[in-house]
Tab-separated table of C-alpha atoms and ligand atoms in Angstrom:
chain	number	residue	atom	x	y	z
A	23	MET	CA	88.535	94.847	188.971
A	24	TRP	CA	85.820	94.918	186.705
A	25	GLY	CA	86.486	91.243	185.459
A	26	ASN	CA	84.502	90.202	189.107
A	27	HIS	CA	81.517	92.280	187.300
A	28	ASN	CA	81.241	89.547	184.555
A	29	GLY	CA	82.831	86.701	186.759
A	30	GLY	CA	80.542	83.716	185.738
A	31	MET	CA	78.786	85.049	183.054
A	32	GLU	CA	78.799	82.843	179.828
A	33	PRO	CA	79.761	84.407	176.420
A	34	THR	CA	76.619	83.616	175.289
A	35	SER	CA	74.958	85.531	177.514
A	36	GLN	CA	77.456	88.601	177.039
A	37	ILE	CA	77.085	88.541	173.131
A	38	ILE	CA	73.603	90.197	172.109
A	39	VAL	CA	73.150	89.978	167.862
A	40	ALA	CA	71.303	92.942	166.342
A	41	LEU	CA	67.933	91.581	163.996
A	42	ASP	CA	68.262	95.201	161.840
A	43	TYR	CA	65.815	93.337	158.887
A	44	ASP	CA	62.900	94.945	157.770
A	45	ASN	CA	61.137	91.516	157.495
A	46	ARG	CA	60.396	88.877	160.136
A	47	ALA	CA	61.789	86.006	157.962
A	48	ALA	CA	65.051	87.137	157.102
A	49	ALA	CA	65.124	87.550	161.061
A	50	GLN	CA	63.732	84.282	161.455
A	51	ASP	CA	66.026	83.131	159.311
A	52	ILE	CA	69.328	84.216	161.246
A	53	VAL	CA	67.566	82.944	164.582
A	54	ASP	CA	67.585	79.091	163.109
A	55	GLU	CA	70.889	79.481	161.689
A	56	LEU	CA	72.348	80.452	164.985
A	57	GLY	CA	70.506	77.995	166.586
A	58	ASP	CA	71.316	77.012	170.173
A	59	ARG	CA	75.072	79.135	169.670
A	60	CYS	CA	72.904	82.585	170.412
A	61	HIS	CA	70.806	83.551	173.319
A	62	PHE	CA	70.424	86.941	172.794
A	63	TYR	CA	68.734	89.464	170.120
A	64	LYS	CA	68.412	92.847	169.944
A	65	VAL	CA	65.363	93.936	168.447
A	66	GLY	CA	65.190	97.895	166.910
A	67	LEU	CA	62.555	99.949	165.579
A	68	GLU	CA	62.770	99.018	162.345
A	69	LEU	CA	62.110	94.860	163.187
A	70	LEU	CA	59.569	96.176	165.361
A	71	THR	CA	57.799	97.929	163.378
A	72	ALA	CA	57.955	95.821	159.973
A	73	ALA	CA	57.471	92.756	161.767
A	74	GLY	CA	55.272	93.372	165.041
A	75	PRO	CA	55.342	92.497	168.631
A	76	GLU	CA	54.347	88.930	167.785
A	77	PHE	CA	58.125	88.080	166.604
A	78	ILE	CA	59.332	89.018	170.069
A	79	LYS	CA	56.995	86.850	171.682
A	80	HIS	CA	58.009	84.050	169.647
A	81	LEU	CA	61.639	85.012	170.432
A	82	VAL	CA	60.752	84.913	174.134
A	83	ALA	CA	58.636	81.416	173.870
A	84	ARG	CA	61.834	80.043	172.286
A	85	GLY	CA	64.318	80.919	175.431
A	86	LYS	CA	65.959	83.417	174.037
A	87	GLU	CA	66.254	87.069	175.561
A	88	VAL	CA	65.472	90.332	173.938
A	89	PHE	CA	67.184	93.635	173.980
A	90	LEU	CA	64.253	95.718	172.739
A	91	ASP	CA	65.775	98.829	171.367
A	92	LEU	CA	62.927	101.396	171.610
A	93	LYS	CA	65.066	104.462	172.224
A	94	LEU	CA	62.096	106.378	174.303
A	95	PHE	CA	62.131	110.174	174.073
A	96	GLU	CA	58.882	111.068	175.352
A	97	ILE	CA	56.636	112.358	178.205
A	98	PRO	CA	56.959	110.127	181.166
A	99	ASN	CA	53.265	108.890	181.209
A	100	SER	CA	54.300	107.398	177.445
A	101	VAL	CA	57.374	106.159	178.261
A	102	ALA	CA	55.714	104.163	181.374
A	103	GLY	CA	53.379	102.331	179.043
A	104	ALA	CA	55.985	101.584	176.504
A	105	VAL	CA	57.642	100.134	179.471
A	106	ARG	CA	55.016	98.209	180.370
A	107	ALA	CA	54.222	96.595	177.062
A	108	ALA	CA	57.673	95.718	176.293
A	109	GLY	CA	57.997	93.845	179.895
A	110	ALA	CA	54.698	92.436	179.139
A	111	LEU	CA	56.250	90.751	176.031
A	112	GLY	CA	58.974	89.286	178.049
A	113	VAL	CA	61.816	90.992	176.946
A	114	SER	CA	64.938	91.464	179.416
A	115	MET	CA	66.293	95.169	178.286
A	116	VAL	CA	64.922	98.427	176.891
A	117	THR	CA	66.459	101.777	176.274
A	118	VAL	CA	65.232	105.249	176.936
A	119	HIS	CA	67.163	108.449	175.669
A	120	SER	CA	68.798	110.058	178.855
A	121	MET	CA	68.671	113.242	177.310
A	122	GLY	CA	65.015	113.406	178.099
A	123	GLY	CA	65.974	114.052	181.571
A	124	THR	CA	65.149	112.413	185.001
A	125	GLY	CA	61.480	112.708	184.783
A	126	ILE	CA	61.796	110.146	181.538
A	127	MET	CA	64.132	107.849	182.805
A	128	ALA	CA	62.462	107.413	186.566
A	129	ALA	CA	59.336	106.686	184.742
A	130	ALA	CA	60.842	104.088	182.751
A	131	VAL	CA	62.193	102.659	185.871
A	132	ASP	CA	58.972	102.632	187.932
A	133	ALA	CA	57.601	100.951	185.173
A	134	ALA	CA	59.821	98.428	184.939
A	135	ARG	CA	59.294	97.190	188.698
A	136	ASP	CA	56.776	95.094	187.853
A	137	PHE	CA	58.977	93.020	185.606
A	138	PRO	CA	61.766	91.878	187.433
A	139	ALA	CA	63.856	90.549	184.647
A	140	LEU	CA	63.319	93.918	182.677
A	141	ARG	CA	66.155	96.704	182.822
A	142	VAL	CA	66.239	99.729	181.965
A	143	LEU	CA	68.988	101.113	180.169
A	144	ALA	CA	70.053	104.659	179.184
A	145	LEU	CA	71.675	106.059	176.062
A	146	THR	CA	73.711	109.085	176.044
A	147	VAL	CA	74.686	110.788	173.367
A	148	VAL	CA	73.981	109.352	169.830
A	149	THR	CA	77.210	107.778	168.535
A	150	SER	CA	76.949	109.962	165.317
A	151	MET	CA	76.716	112.775	166.909
A	152	THR	CA	79.859	115.499	167.353
A	153	ASP	CA	80.928	118.234	169.296
A	154	SER	CA	79.738	120.639	166.745
A	155	ASP	CA	76.234	119.237	166.611
A	156	LEU	CA	75.756	119.415	170.605
A	157	VAL	CA	76.410	123.307	170.110
A	158	ASP	CA	74.088	122.985	167.247
A	159	ILE	CA	71.272	121.670	169.982
A	160	GLY	CA	72.190	124.552	172.509
A	161	ILE	CA	74.491	121.996	174.641
A	162	GLY	CA	77.881	124.677	175.128
A	163	ASP	CA	78.143	127.857	173.595
A	164	GLY	CA	80.546	127.125	170.637
A	165	GLU	CA	83.108	130.069	172.000
A	166	GLY	CA	85.629	128.370	173.159
A	167	ASP	CA	83.944	126.268	176.554
A	168	GLY	CA	81.605	123.792	174.180
A	169	VAL	CA	81.017	120.685	175.927
A	170	SER	CA	82.969	117.373	174.708
A	171	THR	CA	80.710	114.365	173.300
A	172	GLU	CA	82.653	112.512	176.292
A	173	SER	CA	82.076	114.882	179.309
A	174	GLN	CA	78.251	114.892	177.922
A	175	VAL	CA	78.502	111.114	177.855
A	176	LEU	CA	79.757	111.209	181.682
A	177	ARG	CA	77.394	113.865	182.667
A	178	LEU	CA	74.164	111.948	181.415
A	179	ALA	CA	75.305	108.420	182.454
A	180	ARG	CA	75.517	110.125	185.903
A	181	LEU	CA	72.091	111.527	185.513
A	182	ALA	CA	70.909	107.845	184.564
A	183	GLU	CA	72.273	106.189	187.687
A	184	GLN	CA	70.772	108.548	190.059
A	185	ALA	CA	67.194	108.122	188.114
A	186	GLY	CA	67.819	104.450	188.967
A	187	CYS	CA	68.745	103.266	185.117
A	188	HIS	CA	70.190	99.626	185.307
A	189	GLY	CA	72.929	100.773	182.923
A	190	VAL	CA	73.807	102.349	179.632
A	191	ILE	CA	74.756	101.979	176.210
A	192	ALA	CA	78.445	103.179	175.625
A	193	SER	CA	80.509	102.880	172.842
A	194	PRO	CA	83.780	101.224	172.711
A	195	GLN	CA	85.153	104.114	173.535
A	196	GLU	CA	83.282	105.470	176.191
A	197	VAL	CA	83.437	101.941	178.595
A	198	GLN	CA	86.237	102.385	180.396
A	199	ALA	CA	85.528	106.132	181.432
A	200	LEU	CA	81.910	105.164	182.629
A	201	ARG	CA	82.971	101.508	184.294
A	202	GLY	CA	85.133	103.959	186.180
A	203	ARG	CA	82.628	105.943	186.974
A	204	LEU	CA	79.203	103.946	187.304
A	205	GLY	CA	78.782	101.304	190.555
A	206	GLY	CA	79.797	97.875	189.510
A	207	ASP	CA	76.122	96.390	189.188
A	208	ALA	CA	76.165	98.909	186.280
A	209	LEU	CA	75.463	97.313	182.802
A	210	VAL	CA	77.188	98.641	180.152
A	211	VAL	CA	76.022	97.326	176.898
A	212	THR	CA	78.697	97.989	173.971
A	213	PRO	CA	77.381	98.303	170.174
A	214	GLY	CA	79.858	99.046	167.706
A	215	VAL	CA	82.085	96.519	168.082
A	216	ALA	CA	84.316	94.435	165.215
A	217	LEU	CA	84.924	91.428	164.447
A	218	PRO	CA	87.932	89.996	165.993
A	219	GLY	CA	90.918	89.317	163.653
A	220	ASP	CA	92.549	86.120	163.328
A	221	SER	CA	95.453	86.559	164.895
A	222	PRO	CA	96.169	86.892	168.428
A	223	GLY	CA	97.234	90.247	168.793
A	224	GLU	CA	93.941	91.526	166.994
A	225	HIS	CA	92.137	90.492	169.501
A	226	ALA	CA	92.767	93.158	172.037
A	227	ARG	CA	92.779	95.811	169.656
A	228	PRO	CA	90.435	98.388	170.748
A	229	GLY	CA	86.778	97.918	170.006
A	230	THR	CA	87.065	93.945	169.685
A	231	PRO	CA	84.341	92.654	171.773
A	232	ARG	CA	87.517	91.010	174.288
A	233	ALA	CA	88.783	94.570	174.376
A	234	ALA	CA	85.195	95.863	175.473
A	235	ILE	CA	84.749	93.306	177.735
A	236	ALA	CA	88.033	94.012	179.403
A	237	ALA	CA	87.194	97.580	179.511
A	238	GLY	CA	84.404	97.277	182.074
A	239	ALA	CA	81.759	96.273	179.387
A	240	SER	CA	78.756	93.953	180.354
A	241	HIS	CA	77.612	92.955	177.198
A	242	VAL	CA	78.685	93.718	173.282
A	243	VAL	CA	75.822	94.091	170.865
A	244	ILE	CA	77.167	93.322	166.927
A	245	GLY	CA	74.771	93.106	163.898
A	246	ARG	CA	75.875	93.068	160.055
A	247	ALA	CA	79.095	91.770	161.163
A	248	VAL	CA	77.509	88.591	161.597
A	249	THR	CA	74.110	88.826	159.927
A	250	ARG	CA	75.076	89.937	156.967
A	251	ALA	CA	78.373	87.555	157.050
A	252	MET	CA	78.829	84.391	154.339
A	253	ASP	CA	79.113	82.173	156.978
A	254	PRO	CA	77.080	83.911	160.478
A	255	VAL	CA	77.757	80.835	162.347
A	256	SER	CA	81.444	80.898	162.108
A	257	ALA	CA	80.918	85.078	161.995
A	258	PHE	CA	79.405	84.447	165.818
A	259	LEU	CA	81.854	81.873	166.735
A	260	ARG	CA	84.880	84.296	166.021
A	261	VAL	CA	83.273	86.428	168.545
A	262	TYR	CA	82.366	84.056	171.089
A	263	GLY	CA	85.892	82.463	170.888
A	264	ASP	CA	87.248	86.242	171.159
A	265	LEU	CA	85.412	86.521	174.862
A	266	GLN	CA	86.358	82.816	175.832
A	267	LEU	CA	90.068	83.329	175.043
B	27	C5P	O1	76.949	98.206	163.054
B	27	C5P	P1	76.112	97.088	163.926
B	27	C5P	O2	74.839	96.295	162.294
B	27	C5P	O3	76.943	95.869	164.369
B	27	C5P	O4	75.144	97.813	164.590
B	27	C5P	C1	74.328	96.777	165.353
B	27	C5P	C2	73.458	97.995	166.264
B	27	C5P	O5	74.417	98.457	167.217
B	27	C5P	C3	72.580	99.080	165.736
B	27	C5P	O6	71.452	98.080	165.607
B	27	C5P	C4	72.652	100.372	166.490
B	27	C5P	O7	71.918	100.468	167.453
B	27	C5P	C5	73.878	99.727	167.009
B	27	C5P	N1	74.999	100.850	166.992
B	27	C5P	C6	75.569	102.031	167.540
B	27	C5P	N2	76.195	102.688	167.519
B	27	C5P	C7	77.431	102.206	166.369
B	27	C5P	C8	76.962	101.162	165.623
B	27	C5P	C9	75.721	100.365	165.630
B	27	C5P	O8	74.468	102.360	168.452
B	27	C5P	N3	78.623	103.330	166.344
């Protein structure tokens, strides 16, 4: 069923390479090396802070799509301002923390309306958080009826949908459950995917790009497995080939 959701989307539009670098030159090198093969890049707080917005404008001017991973968690007025600034750079995706509540998500969505190509994606529970981290911050009481990270992810994803967000960020473990609960148009962007192995059986292994897309992801984000590979082009082509199978 979810194959329809992605029907016709070229693998190059589905693969987002994360440029987690502390300087522009290193990011530029990998963009040059991947060339026309890679169409979509994620820029996070590290590169944005180190290299500034000019590099993002440069990527957009070169015809690349940019996912600006701002992970916004601020008062609604400030979130709206940051989303407008992202939209003015020409980026395609920006992230907001759903844990900040409906107000900031709705402010982000509202601010994005002036930029028709801009999609607001909600982060749910940060993947490094455990059930006991949720108890520590007061979600669940730790007395046997604590909230699991999975149920918290689903709850926040529904909240994000109600607030008008265009999609969510989801780990490979969460994709299927989220796709089953969100509308068919929702974007489900999945980081934390592994480079596929070379044997055919390996491609269906949970956590590969192919498995994530099959489970309902609209996009996969891959970082160091490509950018820090001895041969980034062949690493990228393995991801591409995995999605073409
Ligand atoms: O691990 P990798 O280098 O592929 O990470 C690429 C991007 O995916 C990072 O910029 C990070 O924001 C995101 N990520 C994540 N959760 C993970 C792994 C990566 O959100 N478990």
